[in-house]
Amino acid sequence: MELWAQAKTEEELHKNVRSYPMELMKPYFKPDLSFKISVETFCNRQSQAEKVTKIESFSYLPLEGPVKLNDPDVCLQLLEYYGLDSNHIPEKPYNLFFGRWIADGQRDVITKLSLKTRKFIGNTSMDPQLSLYMANQALVRNGDLVLDPFVGTGSLLVAASHFGGYVLGSDIDFLMLHGKTRPTRIQQKKHRDKDESVRSNMQQYGKDNQYLDVIVADASLPLWRPSFKLDCIITDPPYGIREATERIGSTKNYQISDHHLVGHIPSKVEYGLQQIYQDLFQFAAQHLKMGGRLVCWIPVVR
Ligand SMILES: C[S@@+](CC[C@H](N)C(=O)[O-])C[C@H]1O[C@@H](n2cnc3c(N)ncnc32)[C@H](O)[C@@H]1O
C-alpha cells in the first residue's frame, strides 16, 4: 500500500488523512476513475455493517468517480491492527493505517512451496520464503532462462519457476541429483522413494514444462559454451559447514592411462570459499546477458 496516514485512534487517523498533501491524492480522485474503499481488520472480525460505517467515515474525501466493488481503478484501504493475541482482542485497534492499495502480496505461495510437503528435500534445501526472495531479487520473468550452478535439491529452481523462469542446474554431487543420498526425513528410515528428484519437485508444483534439466558437474570447471547466455543465476554455494566444499582436482601429479579412464571417478580437493566466489563472479560475468542478475548468499562473520 501507499501509506497516506497512520494513527492510534480513529479521530487521529482522519486528522492525518486530511493533512496528507492533496496534490498526492488528487490523481486518484478523477471523475473517470472508479473506486472502492475496503476495510481489513487484523486479529479481529467485523460485521459488514460495522465496515460500512467505517467506509462512510471517509465521505469527506473528494472522490468523484463511480463506486465499483469489482476491480476498481482505485482501491483505498483502511487497515486496523488489533495485536497478535486472539484470546485478548482489544475493543479498539492498536494501530490504524489508511492508504492506496497497490498490489497483493503472495504469502500463500510460501505455504504452497513448504519443505514439509515437498517430494524431494535435502539437509541444505533452501527455505521457500528465502528462495522466493532470491527469485524476486533476480527479477525472474516469464520465459527467462535461470541457472543454479550449486543446485542441490533444486529449491531455488522451484522459486524461479514460480515467476515463470525456465530452469536448469548443476551440482557436483551425483548421489544428490539421483536422489540416492541418505533420506532427510526422519520417518524415511533408510531409503528415499524411487521418484525423488528435482524433476519430481517441479512436477509437484505443475512446473515440469519449465524444467530443462540438471547435470552433474563441477562449478569450478568450464561447462557451457562461451556464447551461452542466461537471464539470471540464483544460487546458494556451499560454505563447508553443512556440506563439503569440493572441486575436482588432485594434489598429486599422476597420469591416468586410457585403459583406466572409462569409469574413472576423479579425485576431489578442497574448494576454498574465496575461489568459489571468484569462479562464480567470473562465470556470471561471462554468461549473464546485459542487465541479468546474479543472486547468491555470502557468509559473513558478524
Ligand atoms: C548449500 S547446497 C545448495 C542447496 C540447494 N540450494 C537446495 O535447495 O537444495 C550447496 C550445493 O553445492 C554442491 N557443491 C559443492 N561443491 C560443488 C562444486 N564444486 N560444483 C558444483 N556443486 C558443488 C553441493 O553438493 C551442494 O548440493
mmCIF file of C-alpha atoms and ligand atoms in Angstrom:
data_model
loop_
_atom_site.group_PDB
_atom_site.id
_atom_site.type_symbol
_atom_site.label_atom_id
_atom_site.label_comp_id
_atom_site.label_asym_id
_atom_site.label_seq_id
_atom_site.Cartn_x
_atom_site.Cartn_y
_atom_site.Cartn_z
ATOM 1 C CA MET A 1 0.000 0.000 0.000
ATOM 2 C CA GLU A 2 0.937 3.590 -0.482
ATOM 3 C CA LEU A 3 0.549 4.820 3.076
ATOM 4 C CA TRP A 4 -1.436 8.048 3.353
ATOM 5 C CA ALA A 5 -1.888 8.144 7.115
ATOM 6 C CA GLN A 6 -1.454 6.149 10.302
ATOM 7 C CA ALA A 7 -2.644 6.721 13.844
ATOM 8 C CA LYS A 8 -3.555 5.169 17.171
ATOM 9 C CA THR A 9 -7.178 6.330 17.171
ATOM 10 C CA GLU A 10 -9.882 6.867 14.559
ATOM 11 C CA GLU A 11 -10.046 10.623 15.164
ATOM 12 C CA GLU A 12 -6.314 10.978 14.794
ATOM 13 C CA LEU A 13 -6.370 8.893 11.610
ATOM 14 C CA HIS A 14 -8.965 11.132 9.961
ATOM 15 C CA LYS A 15 -6.999 14.195 11.036
ATOM 16 C CA ASN A 16 -3.884 12.732 9.464
ATOM 17 C CA VAL A 17 -5.675 11.735 6.239
ATOM 18 C CA ARG A 18 -6.971 15.298 5.964
ATOM 19 C CA SER A 19 -3.459 16.656 6.308
ATOM 20 C CA TYR A 20 -1.984 14.309 3.653
ATOM 21 C CA PRO A 21 -0.979 16.561 0.729
ATOM 22 C CA MET A 22 -3.937 16.931 -1.653
ATOM 23 C CA GLU A 23 -1.647 17.025 -4.700
ATOM 24 C CA LEU A 24 -0.600 13.428 -3.888
ATOM 25 C CA MET A 25 -4.200 12.200 -3.565
ATOM 26 C CA LYS A 26 -5.733 14.226 -6.397
ATOM 27 C CA PRO A 27 -4.548 11.982 -9.284
ATOM 28 C CA TYR A 28 -6.862 9.268 -7.870
ATOM 29 C CA PHE A 29 -9.934 11.451 -7.368
ATOM 30 C CA LYS A 30 -10.888 11.950 -11.018
ATOM 31 C CA PRO A 31 -14.469 11.537 -12.344
ATOM 32 C CA ASP A 32 -13.395 8.834 -14.813
ATOM 33 C CA LEU A 33 -11.665 6.679 -12.141
ATOM 34 C CA SER A 34 -13.886 4.134 -10.402
ATOM 35 C CA PHE A 35 -13.062 3.440 -6.770
ATOM 36 C CA LYS A 36 -13.800 1.430 -3.679
ATOM 37 C CA ILE A 37 -12.814 1.720 -0.037
ATOM 38 C CA SER A 38 -12.263 -1.519 1.842
ATOM 39 C CA VAL A 39 -11.693 -2.300 5.486
ATOM 40 C CA GLU A 40 -9.394 -5.013 6.748
ATOM 41 C CA THR A 41 -9.042 -5.934 10.385
ATOM 42 C CA PHE A 42 -6.039 -7.861 11.659
ATOM 43 C CA CYS A 43 -6.864 -10.261 14.516
ATOM 44 C CA ASN A 44 -10.490 -9.204 14.744
ATOM 45 C CA ARG A 45 -13.720 -9.819 12.850
ATOM 46 C CA GLN A 46 -16.163 -7.117 11.957
ATOM 47 C CA SER A 47 -19.672 -7.240 10.559
ATOM 48 C CA GLN A 48 -20.400 -5.774 7.149
ATOM 49 C CA ALA A 49 -22.469 -3.045 8.850
ATOM 50 C CA GLU A 50 -19.518 -2.006 11.031
ATOM 51 C CA LYS A 51 -17.302 -1.927 7.959
ATOM 52 C CA VAL A 52 -19.783 0.211 6.031
ATOM 53 C CA THR A 53 -19.870 2.747 8.889
ATOM 54 C CA LYS A 54 -16.097 2.971 8.754
ATOM 55 C CA ILE A 55 -16.104 3.334 4.966
ATOM 56 C CA GLU A 56 -18.646 6.146 5.211
ATOM 57 C CA SER A 57 -16.491 7.979 7.728
ATOM 58 C CA PHE A 58 -14.209 8.826 4.779
ATOM 59 C CA SER A 59 -17.008 10.671 2.936
ATOM 60 C CA TYR A 60 -15.036 13.943 3.197
ATOM 61 C CA LEU A 61 -12.584 12.626 0.565
ATOM 62 C CA PRO A 62 -13.441 14.330 -2.745
ATOM 63 C CA LEU A 63 -13.782 11.026 -4.647
ATOM 64 C CA GLU A 64 -15.590 11.879 -7.873
ATOM 65 C CA GLY A 65 -15.665 8.627 -9.842
ATOM 66 C CA PRO A 66 -18.266 5.854 -9.630
ATOM 67 C CA VAL A 67 -18.109 3.209 -6.912
ATOM 68 C CA LYS A 68 -17.076 -0.177 -8.308
ATOM 69 C CA LEU A 69 -16.578 -3.097 -5.965
ATOM 70 C CA ASN A 70 -15.099 -5.436 -8.536
ATOM 71 C CA ASP A 71 -11.739 -4.424 -9.972
ATOM 72 C CA PRO A 72 -11.973 -0.640 -9.462
ATOM 73 C CA ASP A 73 -9.344 1.748 -10.829
ATOM 74 C CA VAL A 74 -8.532 2.990 -7.339
ATOM 75 C CA CYS A 75 -8.749 0.946 -4.181
ATOM 76 C CA LEU A 76 -8.342 2.738 -0.863
ATOM 77 C CA GLN A 77 -7.913 0.667 2.243
ATOM 78 C CA LEU A 78 -8.311 1.042 5.950
ATOM 79 C CA LEU A 79 -6.276 -1.471 7.967
ATOM 80 C CA GLU A 80 -6.934 -1.944 11.646
ATOM 81 C CA TYR A 81 -4.412 -3.785 13.787
ATOM 82 C CA TYR A 82 -5.757 -5.480 16.921
ATOM 83 C CA GLY A 83 -2.499 -7.105 18.047
ATOM 84 C CA LEU A 84 -1.391 -10.724 17.913
ATOM 85 C CA ASP A 85 -3.296 -12.270 20.815
ATOM 86 C CA SER A 86 -6.570 -13.694 19.516
ATOM 87 C CA ASN A 87 -7.623 -14.588 23.090
ATOM 88 C CA HIS A 88 -7.481 -10.964 24.222
ATOM 89 C CA ILE A 89 -8.758 -8.793 21.419
ATOM 90 C CA PRO A 90 -8.977 -5.133 22.477
ATOM 91 C CA GLU A 91 -12.149 -3.163 21.819
ATOM 92 C CA LYS A 92 -10.306 -0.576 19.734
ATOM 93 C CA PRO A 93 -7.393 -1.279 17.395
ATOM 94 C CA TYR A 94 -3.829 -0.522 18.475
ATOM 95 C CA ASN A 95 -2.971 0.968 15.115
ATOM 96 C CA LEU A 96 -4.848 2.201 12.083
ATOM 97 C CA PHE A 97 -3.471 2.664 8.598
ATOM 98 C CA PHE A 98 -5.026 4.215 5.539
ATOM 99 C CA GLY A 99 -3.725 4.334 2.020
ATOM 100 C CA ARG A 100 -3.948 3.309 -1.592
ATOM 101 C CA TRP A 101 -3.737 -0.379 -2.420
ATOM 102 C CA ILE A 102 -1.012 -1.107 -4.958
ATOM 103 C CA ALA A 103 -0.694 -4.894 -5.141
ATOM 104 C CA ASP A 104 -1.452 -8.028 -3.180
ATOM 105 C CA GLY A 105 1.358 -9.962 -1.557
ATOM 106 C CA GLN A 106 1.942 -13.620 -2.344
ATOM 107 C CA ARG A 107 2.470 -15.063 1.117
ATOM 108 C CA ASP A 108 0.275 -18.047 0.281
ATOM 109 C CA VAL A 109 2.974 -19.246 -2.123
ATOM 110 C CA ILE A 110 5.311 -19.766 0.860
ATOM 111 C CA THR A 111 2.885 -22.354 2.259
ATOM 112 C CA LYS A 112 2.322 -23.906 -1.145
ATOM 113 C CA LEU A 113 6.078 -24.465 -1.555
ATOM 114 C CA SER A 114 6.619 -25.658 2.028
ATOM 115 C CA LEU A 115 9.513 -28.087 2.521
ATOM 116 C CA LYS A 116 7.269 -30.160 4.799
ATOM 117 C CA THR A 117 5.186 -31.324 1.860
ATOM 118 C CA ARG A 118 7.850 -31.236 -0.850
ATOM 119 C CA LYS A 119 8.677 -34.511 -2.543
ATOM 120 C CA PHE A 120 12.469 -34.189 -2.661
ATOM 121 C CA ILE A 121 14.400 -32.343 0.031
ATOM 122 C CA GLY A 122 17.919 -32.483 1.454
ATOM 123 C CA ASN A 123 19.730 -31.178 4.524
ATOM 124 C CA THR A 124 20.512 -27.901 2.817
ATOM 125 C CA SER A 125 17.233 -27.311 0.943
ATOM 126 C CA MET A 126 16.562 -23.603 0.959
ATOM 127 C CA ASP A 127 13.552 -22.277 2.835
ATOM 128 C CA PRO A 128 10.714 -21.300 0.406
ATOM 129 C CA GLN A 129 10.369 -17.735 1.648
ATOM 130 C CA LEU A 130 14.069 -17.027 1.165
ATOM 131 C CA SER A 131 14.052 -18.824 -2.198
ATOM 132 C CA LEU A 132 11.168 -16.633 -3.349
ATOM 133 C CA TYR A 133 13.002 -13.503 -2.171
ATOM 134 C CA MET A 134 16.005 -14.558 -4.220
ATOM 135 C CA ALA A 135 13.971 -15.189 -7.375
ATOM 136 C CA ASN A 136 12.265 -11.858 -6.803
ATOM 137 C CA GLN A 137 15.588 -10.045 -6.417
ATOM 138 C CA ALA A 138 16.826 -11.735 -9.579
ATOM 139 C CA LEU A 139 13.799 -10.215 -11.363
ATOM 140 C CA VAL A 140 12.829 -13.568 -12.880
ATOM 141 C CA ARG A 141 10.200 -13.015 -15.554
ATOM 142 C CA ASN A 142 8.135 -15.244 -17.814
ATOM 143 C CA GLY A 143 10.355 -17.128 -20.215
ATOM 144 C CA ASP A 144 13.688 -16.221 -18.542
ATOM 145 C CA LEU A 145 16.497 -18.751 -18.547
ATOM 146 C CA VAL A 146 17.637 -19.322 -14.947
ATOM 147 C CA LEU A 147 20.572 -21.422 -13.738
ATOM 148 C CA ASP A 148 21.653 -22.632 -10.309
ATOM 149 C CA PRO A 149 25.237 -23.987 -10.517
ATOM 150 C CA PHE A 150 25.015 -25.449 -6.958
ATOM 151 C CA VAL A 151 21.507 -26.770 -7.431
ATOM 152 C CA GLY A 152 21.257 -29.438 -4.682
ATOM 153 C CA THR A 153 17.579 -30.389 -4.402
ATOM 154 C CA GLY A 154 16.524 -27.519 -6.637
ATOM 155 C CA SER A 155 14.705 -25.268 -4.163
ATOM 156 C CA LEU A 156 15.849 -22.155 -5.967
ATOM 157 C CA LEU A 157 14.684 -23.564 -9.288
ATOM 158 C CA VAL A 158 11.245 -24.153 -7.799
ATOM 159 C CA ALA A 159 11.067 -20.493 -6.733
ATOM 160 C CA ALA A 160 12.374 -19.232 -10.086
ATOM 161 C CA SER A 161 9.791 -21.309 -11.946
ATOM 162 C CA HIS A 162 7.050 -19.724 -9.843
ATOM 163 C CA PHE A 163 7.900 -16.405 -11.519
ATOM 164 C CA GLY A 164 7.905 -18.014 -14.989
ATOM 165 C CA GLY A 165 11.568 -18.983 -15.340
ATOM 166 C CA TYR A 166 12.829 -21.896 -17.428
ATOM 167 C CA VAL A 167 15.239 -23.558 -15.065
ATOM 168 C CA LEU A 168 18.358 -25.667 -15.135
ATOM 169 C CA GLY A 169 21.031 -26.551 -12.649
ATOM 170 C CA SER A 170 24.218 -28.408 -11.938
ATOM 171 C CA ASP A 171 25.790 -29.952 -8.864
ATOM 172 C CA ILE A 172 28.914 -31.961 -8.193
ATOM 173 C CA ASP A 173 27.028 -34.486 -6.065
ATOM 174 C CA PHE A 174 25.957 -37.408 -8.273
ATOM 175 C CA LEU A 175 24.089 -39.142 -5.452
ATOM 176 C CA MET A 176 22.146 -35.989 -4.607
ATOM 177 C CA LEU A 177 20.991 -35.369 -8.176
ATOM 178 C CA HIS A 178 19.984 -39.022 -8.458
ATOM 179 C CA GLY A 179 18.013 -38.948 -5.201
ATOM 180 C CA LYS A 180 20.327 -41.520 -3.658
ATOM 181 C CA THR A 181 21.691 -39.676 -0.634
ATOM 182 C CA ARG A 182 20.577 -40.640 2.873
ATOM 183 C CA PRO A 183 16.949 -39.604 3.455
ATOM 184 C CA THR A 184 16.473 -36.278 5.199
ATOM 185 C CA ARG A 185 13.064 -37.051 6.714
ATOM 186 C CA ILE A 186 13.255 -38.995 9.989
ATOM 187 C CA GLN A 187 10.281 -41.157 9.065
ATOM 188 C CA GLN A 188 12.099 -42.396 5.939
ATOM 189 C CA LYS A 189 14.351 -44.935 7.584
ATOM 190 C CA LYS A 190 16.960 -45.983 5.045
ATOM 191 C CA HIS A 191 15.916 -45.273 1.507
ATOM 192 C CA ARG A 192 14.403 -42.438 -0.382
ATOM 193 C CA ASP A 193 11.396 -43.007 -2.626
ATOM 194 C CA LYS A 194 12.346 -44.084 -6.146
ATOM 195 C CA ASP A 195 10.895 -40.984 -7.768
ATOM 196 C CA GLU A 196 12.625 -38.370 -5.572
ATOM 197 C CA SER A 197 14.302 -35.835 -7.843
ATOM 198 C CA VAL A 198 14.419 -32.180 -8.815
ATOM 199 C CA ARG A 199 12.110 -33.080 -11.689
ATOM 200 C CA SER A 200 9.545 -34.534 -9.250
ATOM 201 C CA ASN A 201 9.568 -31.265 -7.323
ATOM 202 C CA MET A 202 8.859 -29.330 -10.490
ATOM 203 C CA GLN A 203 6.065 -31.746 -11.363
ATOM 204 C CA GLN A 204 4.604 -31.411 -7.879
ATOM 205 C CA TYR A 205 4.076 -27.686 -8.467
ATOM 206 C CA GLY A 206 2.863 -28.089 -12.041
ATOM 207 C CA LYS A 207 6.024 -26.561 -13.483
ATOM 208 C CA ASP A 208 7.536 -29.535 -15.309
ATOM 209 C CA ASN A 209 7.123 -27.755 -18.635
ATOM 210 C CA GLN A 210 9.591 -25.114 -17.361
ATOM 211 C CA TYR A 211 12.119 -27.681 -16.183
ATOM 212 C CA LEU A 212 15.048 -28.004 -18.579
ATOM 213 C CA ASP A 213 17.338 -30.375 -16.643
ATOM 214 C CA VAL A 214 20.033 -30.798 -14.025
ATOM 215 C CA ILE A 215 23.504 -32.087 -14.731
ATOM 216 C CA VAL A 216 26.272 -33.489 -12.560
ATOM 217 C CA ALA A 217 29.145 -31.050 -12.952
ATOM 218 C CA ASP A 218 31.832 -29.201 -11.043
ATOM 219 C CA ALA A 219 31.144 -25.454 -10.948
ATOM 220 C CA SER A 220 34.876 -24.710 -10.926
ATOM 221 C CA LEU A 221 35.295 -26.124 -14.425
ATOM 222 C CA PRO A 222 34.001 -24.589 -17.653
ATOM 223 C CA LEU A 223 30.933 -26.499 -18.788
ATOM 224 C CA TRP A 224 28.882 -24.240 -21.036
ATOM 225 C CA ARG A 225 29.963 -22.846 -24.357
ATOM 226 C CA PRO A 226 31.017 -19.164 -24.061
ATOM 227 C CA SER A 227 28.073 -17.866 -26.123
ATOM 228 C CA PHE A 228 25.515 -19.462 -23.767
ATOM 229 C CA LYS A 229 23.606 -16.582 -22.138
ATOM 230 C CA LEU A 230 21.439 -16.601 -19.031
ATOM 231 C CA ASP A 231 18.873 -14.129 -17.717
ATOM 232 C CA CYS A 232 19.540 -14.981 -14.067
ATOM 233 C CA ILE A 233 21.820 -17.032 -11.874
ATOM 234 C CA ILE A 234 20.382 -17.840 -8.462
ATOM 235 C CA THR A 235 22.473 -19.924 -6.149
ATOM 236 C CA ASP A 236 23.411 -20.918 -2.633
ATOM 237 C CA PRO A 237 27.048 -22.031 -2.803
ATOM 238 C CA PRO A 238 28.473 -24.463 -0.245
ATOM 239 C CA TYR A 239 30.145 -22.880 2.796
ATOM 240 C CA GLY A 240 31.691 -26.085 4.045
ATOM 241 C CA ILE A 241 29.575 -26.135 7.212
ATOM 242 C CA ARG A 242 26.594 -28.304 6.278
ATOM 243 C CA GLU A 243 28.115 -29.745 3.099
ATOM 244 C CA ALA A 244 31.579 -30.356 1.683
ATOM 245 C CA THR A 245 33.199 -27.705 -0.482
ATOM 246 C CA GLU A 246 34.901 -29.765 -3.096
ATOM 247 C CA ARG A 247 36.077 -29.484 -6.624
ATOM 248 C CA ILE A 248 37.691 -31.911 -8.984
ATOM 249 C CA GLY A 249 41.456 -31.925 -8.651
ATOM 250 C CA SER A 250 44.421 -33.638 -7.114
ATOM 251 C CA THR A 251 47.388 -32.682 -5.002
ATOM 252 C CA LYS A 252 49.378 -35.485 -6.582
ATOM 253 C CA ASN A 253 50.801 -35.416 -10.054
ATOM 254 C CA TYR A 254 49.753 -38.526 -11.945
ATOM 255 C CA GLN A 255 48.544 -39.525 -15.381
ATOM 256 C CA ILE A 256 45.575 -41.864 -15.832
ATOM 257 C CA SER A 257 46.075 -44.412 -18.545
ATOM 258 C CA ASP A 258 43.445 -44.635 -21.302
ATOM 259 C CA HIS A 259 42.630 -48.074 -20.033
ATOM 260 C CA HIS A 260 41.587 -46.696 -16.650
ATOM 261 C CA LEU A 261 39.829 -43.602 -17.976
ATOM 262 C CA VAL A 262 36.480 -45.328 -18.571
ATOM 263 C CA GLY A 263 34.524 -45.301 -15.342
ATOM 264 C CA HIS A 264 37.216 -43.271 -13.594
ATOM 265 C CA ILE A 265 35.886 -41.228 -10.695
ATOM 266 C CA PRO A 266 38.046 -38.113 -10.406
ATOM 267 C CA SER A 267 39.560 -37.274 -7.051
ATOM 268 C CA LYS A 268 38.500 -34.098 -5.302
ATOM 269 C CA VAL A 269 40.270 -31.377 -3.397
ATOM 270 C CA GLU A 270 39.072 -28.655 -1.037
ATOM 271 C CA TYR A 271 37.290 -25.784 -2.858
ATOM 272 C CA GLY A 272 38.137 -22.646 -0.881
ATOM 273 C CA LEU A 273 35.403 -20.095 -0.237
ATOM 274 C CA GLN A 274 37.317 -17.301 -1.934
ATOM 275 C CA GLN A 275 37.868 -19.444 -5.018
ATOM 276 C CA ILE A 276 34.166 -20.441 -5.117
ATOM 277 C CA TYR A 277 33.088 -16.798 -5.267
ATOM 278 C CA GLN A 278 35.846 -15.815 -7.673
ATOM 279 C CA ASP A 279 34.704 -18.592 -10.062
ATOM 280 C CA LEU A 280 31.042 -17.696 -9.575
ATOM 281 C CA PHE A 281 31.537 -13.995 -10.338
ATOM 282 C CA GLN A 282 33.710 -14.863 -13.328
ATOM 283 C CA PHE A 283 31.052 -17.273 -14.558
ATOM 284 C CA ALA A 284 28.303 -14.668 -14.090
ATOM 285 C CA ALA A 285 30.326 -12.019 -15.918
ATOM 286 C CA GLN A 286 30.703 -14.343 -18.874
ATOM 287 C CA HIS A 287 27.268 -15.937 -19.064
ATOM 288 C CA LEU A 288 24.754 -13.364 -17.826
ATOM 289 C CA LYS A 289 23.132 -11.265 -20.506
ATOM 290 C CA MET A 290 23.406 -7.466 -20.097
ATOM 291 C CA GLY A 291 21.216 -6.445 -17.150
ATOM 292 C CA GLY A 292 20.903 -10.046 -15.986
ATOM 293 C CA ARG A 293 21.326 -10.667 -12.277
ATOM 294 C CA LEU A 294 23.327 -12.955 -10.036
ATOM 295 C CA VAL A 295 21.686 -13.514 -6.649
ATOM 296 C CA CYS A 296 23.646 -15.552 -4.140
ATOM 297 C CA TRP A 297 24.402 -15.884 -0.445
ATOM 298 C CA ILE A 298 27.731 -14.823 1.028
ATOM 299 C CA PRO A 299 28.624 -15.926 4.567
ATOM 300 C CA VAL A 300 29.907 -13.172 6.818
ATOM 301 C CA VAL A 301 31.275 -13.097 10.331
ATOM 302 C CA ARG A 302 29.238 -10.598 12.321
HETATM 303 C C1 LIG B 1 24.050 -25.178 0.067
HETATM 304 S S1 LIG B 1 23.898 -26.506 -1.025
HETATM 305 C C2 LIG B 1 22.662 -25.964 -2.141
HETATM 306 C C3 LIG B 1 21.300 -26.328 -1.689
HETATM 307 C C4 LIG B 1 20.233 -26.022 -2.669
HETATM 308 N N1 LIG B 1 20.024 -24.585 -2.774
HETATM 309 C C5 LIG B 1 18.939 -26.713 -2.276
HETATM 310 O O1 LIG B 1 17.942 -26.024 -2.101
HETATM 311 O O2 LIG B 1 18.930 -27.928 -2.126
HETATM 312 C C6 LIG B 1 25.342 -26.426 -1.973
HETATM 313 C C7 LIG B 1 25.466 -27.478 -3.046
HETATM 314 O O3 LIG B 1 26.685 -27.271 -3.735
HETATM 315 C C8 LIG B 1 27.154 -28.519 -4.181
HETATM 316 N N2 LIG B 1 28.592 -28.386 -4.492
HETATM 317 C C9 LIG B 1 29.654 -28.396 -3.667
HETATM 318 N N3 LIG B 1 30.790 -28.217 -4.369
HETATM 319 C C10 LIG B 1 30.427 -28.078 -5.669
HETATM 320 C C11 LIG B 1 31.149 -27.858 -6.878
HETATM 321 N N4 LIG B 1 32.475 -27.765 -6.902
HETATM 322 N N5 LIG B 1 30.445 -27.767 -8.037
HETATM 323 C C12 LIG B 1 29.090 -27.874 -8.046
HETATM 324 N N6 LIG B 1 28.357 -28.088 -6.939
HETATM 325 C C13 LIG B 1 29.025 -28.190 -5.756
HETATM 326 C C14 LIG B 1 26.852 -29.452 -3.022
HETATM 327 O O4 LIG B 1 26.765 -30.774 -3.494
HETATM 328 C C15 LIG B 1 25.512 -28.907 -2.528
HETATM 329 O O5 LIG B 1 24.434 -29.632 -3.097
#
